[in-house]
CSV table of C-alpha atoms in Angstrom, one decimal:
chain,number,residue,atom,x,y,z
A,1,ALA,CA,159.2,192.7,116.9
A,2,ALA,CA,157.6,189.3,117.3
A,3,ALA,CA,156.4,189.3,113.7
A,4,ALA,CA,159.9,190.1,112.5
A,5,THR,CA,161.3,187.2,114.6
A,6,ILE,CA,158.8,184.7,113.1
A,7,ASP,CA,159.3,186.0,109.6
A,8,ALA,CA,163.0,185.5,109.9
A,9,MET,CA,162.5,181.9,111.0
A,10,LEU,CA,160.4,181.0,108.0
A,11,HIS,CA,163.0,180.8,105.3
A,12,GLY,CA,161.7,179.5,102.0
A,13,ARG,CA,158.0,179.8,103.0
A,14,ASP,CA,157.1,182.9,101.1
A,15,ALA,CA,154.2,181.3,99.2
A,16,GLU,CA,152.8,179.6,102.2
A,17,CYS,CA,152.9,182.8,104.3
A,18,ALA,CA,151.2,184.7,101.5
A,19,ALA,CA,148.4,182.1,101.4
A,20,ILE,CA,147.9,182.6,105.2
A,21,ASP,CA,148.1,186.4,104.9
A,22,SER,CA,145.3,186.2,102.2
A,23,LEU,CA,143.1,184.2,104.5
A,24,LEU,CA,143.6,186.6,107.3
A,25,ALA,CA,142.9,189.6,105.1
A,26,ASP,CA,139.7,187.9,103.8
A,27,ALA,CA,138.6,187.4,107.4
A,28,GLY,CA,139.1,191.1,108.1
A,29,GLU,CA,136.5,191.7,105.3
A,30,ARG,CA,134.1,189.1,106.9
A,31,ARG,CA,134.9,186.3,104.5
A,32,SER,CA,135.7,183.0,106.1
A,33,GLY,CA,138.0,180.2,105.0
A,34,ALA,CA,139.6,176.9,106.1
A,35,LEU,CA,143.1,175.6,105.3
A,36,VAL,CA,144.9,172.4,106.1
A,37,VAL,CA,148.7,172.4,106.2
A,38,ARG,CA,150.1,168.9,105.5
A,39,GLY,CA,153.7,167.6,105.8
A,40,GLU,CA,155.9,165.2,107.5
A,41,VAL,CA,157.1,165.5,111.1
A,42,GLY,CA,159.3,168.5,111.7
A,43,VAL,CA,158.8,170.1,108.3
A,44,GLY,CA,157.5,173.4,109.7
A,45,LYS,CA,153.7,173.1,110.1
A,46,SER,CA,153.6,174.4,113.6
A,47,ALA,CA,155.8,177.3,112.6
A,48,LEU,CA,153.2,178.4,110.0
A,49,LEU,CA,150.5,178.2,112.6
A,50,ALA,CA,152.6,180.4,114.9
A,51,TYR,CA,153.1,182.8,112.0
A,52,ALA,CA,149.3,183.0,111.6
A,53,ALA,CA,148.8,183.7,115.3
A,54,ASP,CA,151.4,186.4,115.3
A,55,ARG,CA,150.0,188.1,112.2
A,56,ALA,CA,146.5,188.0,113.6
A,57,ALA,CA,147.2,189.0,117.2
A,58,ALA,CA,146.8,192.8,116.7
A,59,THR,CA,143.3,192.8,115.1
A,60,MET,CA,141.8,189.3,115.5
A,61,ARG,CA,140.9,186.9,118.3
A,62,VAL,CA,143.1,183.8,118.2
A,63,LEU,CA,142.0,180.4,119.6
A,64,TRP,CA,144.5,177.5,119.8
A,65,GLY,CA,143.8,173.8,120.0
A,66,SER,CA,146.0,170.8,119.6
A,67,GLY,CA,145.5,167.0,119.3
A,68,ILE,CA,147.0,165.2,122.2
A,69,GLU,CA,147.7,161.5,121.8
A,70,SER,CA,146.6,160.6,125.3
A,71,GLU,CA,143.2,162.3,124.7
A,72,SER,CA,142.5,161.0,121.3
A,73,GLU,CA,139.9,158.6,122.6
A,74,LEU,CA,138.1,161.3,124.7
A,75,ALA,CA,135.1,162.6,122.9
A,76,PHE,CA,135.2,166.4,122.2
A,77,ALA,CA,138.5,166.8,124.2
A,78,ALA,CA,140.1,168.8,121.4
A,79,LEU,CA,137.0,170.9,120.6
A,80,HIS,CA,136.8,171.8,124.3
A,81,GLN,CA,140.4,172.8,124.4
A,82,LEU,CA,139.9,175.1,121.4
A,83,VAL,CA,136.7,176.9,122.6
A,84,ARG,CA,137.3,176.8,126.4
A,85,PRO,CA,138.3,180.5,126.5
A,86,VAL,CA,135.0,181.6,124.8
A,87,LEU,CA,132.5,179.2,126.5
A,88,GLY,CA,130.8,182.2,128.1
A,89,HIS,CA,129.3,182.8,124.7
A,90,VAL,CA,127.4,179.5,124.8
A,91,GLU,CA,124.6,181.3,126.6
A,92,ARG,CA,123.8,183.3,123.5
A,93,LEU,CA,123.1,180.2,121.4
A,94,PRO,CA,119.7,178.7,120.7
A,95,GLY,CA,118.6,176.4,123.5
A,96,PRO,CA,119.1,173.0,121.8
A,97,GLN,CA,122.6,174.0,120.5
A,98,ALA,CA,123.7,175.3,123.9
A,99,THR,CA,122.4,172.2,125.6
A,100,ALA,CA,124.2,169.9,123.1
A,101,LEU,CA,127.5,171.8,123.6
A,102,GLN,CA,127.2,171.9,127.4
A,103,GLY,CA,126.4,168.2,127.4
A,104,ALA,CA,129.4,167.4,125.2
A,105,PHE,CA,131.7,169.3,127.6
A,106,GLY,CA,130.2,167.9,130.8
A,107,LEU,CA,128.6,171.2,131.7
A,108,ALA,CA,125.1,169.8,131.8
A,109,THR,CA,123.4,166.6,132.7
A,110,THR,CA,122.4,166.0,129.1
A,111,GLU,CA,125.0,164.1,127.1
A,112,GLY,CA,126.3,165.6,123.9
A,113,THR,CA,125.3,162.6,121.8
A,114,ASP,CA,123.5,164.5,119.0
A,115,ARG,CA,126.5,165.1,116.7
A,116,PHE,CA,124.5,167.3,114.4
A,117,LEU,CA,123.5,169.7,117.2
A,118,VAL,CA,127.1,169.7,118.6
A,119,GLY,CA,128.4,170.6,115.1
A,120,VAL,CA,125.8,173.3,114.6
A,121,GLY,CA,126.5,174.6,118.1
A,122,ALA,CA,130.2,174.8,117.5
A,123,LEU,CA,129.7,176.7,114.3
A,124,SER,CA,127.2,179.1,116.0
A,125,LEU,CA,129.6,179.6,118.9
A,126,LEU,CA,132.5,180.5,116.6
A,127,ALA,CA,130.2,182.9,114.7
A,128,GLU,CA,129.1,184.6,117.9
A,129,VAL,CA,132.7,185.1,118.9
A,130,ALA,CA,133.6,186.5,115.5
A,131,GLU,CA,130.8,189.0,115.8
A,132,GLU,CA,133.0,190.9,118.2
A,133,ARG,CA,136.1,190.8,115.9
A,134,PRO,CA,137.4,188.4,113.3
A,135,LEU,CA,138.5,185.0,114.6
A,136,VAL,CA,141.4,182.6,113.9
A,137,CYS,CA,141.1,179.0,115.1
A,138,LEU,CA,144.5,177.2,115.0
A,139,VAL,CA,144.5,173.4,115.4
A,140,ASP,CA,147.9,171.6,115.6
A,141,ASP,CA,148.7,167.9,115.5
A,142,ALA,CA,145.4,167.0,113.9
A,143,GLN,CA,146.4,163.4,113.6
A,144,TRP,CA,145.7,163.1,117.4
A,145,LEU,CA,142.3,164.8,117.4
A,146,ASP,CA,139.5,162.7,118.8
A,147,GLN,CA,137.0,161.8,116.1
A,148,PRO,CA,134.0,163.7,117.5
A,149,SER,CA,136.1,167.0,117.6
A,150,THR,CA,137.3,166.3,114.0
A,151,ASP,CA,133.7,165.8,112.9
A,152,ALA,CA,132.5,169.0,114.5
A,153,LEU,CA,135.2,171.1,113.1
A,154,SER,CA,134.8,169.6,109.6
A,155,PHE,CA,131.1,170.2,109.9
A,156,ALA,CA,131.7,173.9,110.8
A,157,ALA,CA,134.3,174.3,108.0
A,158,ARG,CA,131.8,173.1,105.4
A,159,ARG,CA,129.4,175.9,106.4
A,160,LEU,CA,131.7,178.9,106.8
A,161,GLU,CA,130.6,181.8,104.8
A,162,ALA,CA,130.6,185.5,105.9
A,163,GLU,CA,131.5,185.2,109.6
A,164,GLY,CA,135.1,186.4,109.5
A,165,ILE,CA,136.5,183.1,110.7
A,166,VAL,CA,139.7,181.4,109.7
A,167,LEU,CA,140.2,177.7,110.5
A,168,LEU,CA,143.8,176.6,110.1
A,169,VAL,CA,144.7,173.0,110.7
A,170,ALA,CA,148.1,171.3,110.7
A,171,ALA,CA,148.2,167.5,109.9
A,172,ARG,CA,150.7,164.9,108.9
A,173,ASP,CA,150.9,163.6,105.4
A,174,ASP,CA,149.6,160.2,106.4
A,175,ASP,CA,146.6,161.7,108.3
A,176,LEU,CA,144.0,161.8,105.5
A,177,HIS,CA,140.9,160.7,107.6
A,178,ALA,CA,139.6,164.2,107.9
A,179,PHE,CA,139.9,167.8,106.7
A,180,THR,CA,139.9,166.7,103.0
A,181,ALA,CA,136.6,168.2,102.0
A,182,PRO,CA,136.5,170.8,99.2
A,183,SER,CA,135.8,173.4,101.9
A,184,PHE,CA,139.4,173.1,103.0
A,185,GLY,CA,142.2,174.6,100.9
A,186,GLU,CA,145.5,172.6,101.2
A,187,LEU,CA,149.1,173.5,101.6
A,188,HIS,CA,151.7,170.7,101.3
A,189,LEU,CA,155.0,171.4,102.9
A,190,THR,CA,158.2,169.8,101.6
A,191,GLY,CA,161.8,170.4,102.7
A,192,LEU,CA,163.6,173.7,102.1
A,193,ASP,CA,165.5,174.3,98.9
A,194,THR,CA,169.3,174.8,99.1
A,195,ASP,CA,169.3,178.6,99.4
A,196,ALA,CA,166.7,178.7,102.1
A,197,ALA,CA,168.3,175.9,104.1
A,198,GLY,CA,171.7,177.7,103.8
A,199,ALA,CA,170.1,181.0,105.1
A,200,LEU,CA,168.6,179.1,108.0
A,201,LEU,CA,171.9,177.5,109.0
A,202,THR,CA,173.6,180.9,108.7
A,203,GLU,CA,171.0,182.4,111.0
A,204,GLN,CA,171.2,179.6,113.6
A,205,PHE,CA,175.0,179.2,113.5
A,206,PRO,CA,176.5,182.7,112.7
A,207,ALA,CA,179.9,181.5,113.7
A,208,GLY,CA,179.8,179.1,110.8
A,209,LEU,CA,179.9,175.3,110.4
A,210,ALA,CA,182.4,173.0,109.0
A,211,PRO,CA,181.7,172.3,105.3
A,212,ASP,CA,180.8,168.6,105.8
A,213,VAL,CA,178.5,169.5,108.8
A,214,ARG,CA,176.8,172.2,106.8
A,215,ALA,CA,176.3,169.9,103.8
């Protein structure tokens, strides 16, 4: 029922939903992939992430993270938010990687200053989680991610192969400082066409609108 609700909301996004469905299907076959959804404020990026979460919920693990403007200067804040539910898996990582991640998150006295080890550790952590079942990582408002988190996620995306991981990122059009590597596919969202916009208005206002308001 939830999937039907989200599908109904996404008028005019058939191609975009199909691209996400393809990524999820690949992850089910242990093929990983990364995709960034770009568009202006309010164009529907978060709705596509919610669509992905809903489609994945039955068979995959879903992790959510989001850039927060007030935390954009806090190193690894966004990465911590994303992986916090699975931090118990850190114990399975090689010692240097585990120590680097624990230091980055303030869980050990060692500081997470080795960005390479933090990036490798993040990738290994996601791969460990995906061993149990395919994994979807959703990151919204990427324009407010702290730079160390952006670097770690980009590092991981460039090395995704056969883990069964999907990394889906939503970013504004003018946020081009990251997630632009060839390892990321890209979807660019524009406004809805007339038919899709009309269907959306009919759904939201079944009693109808005055013609000038509808226009």
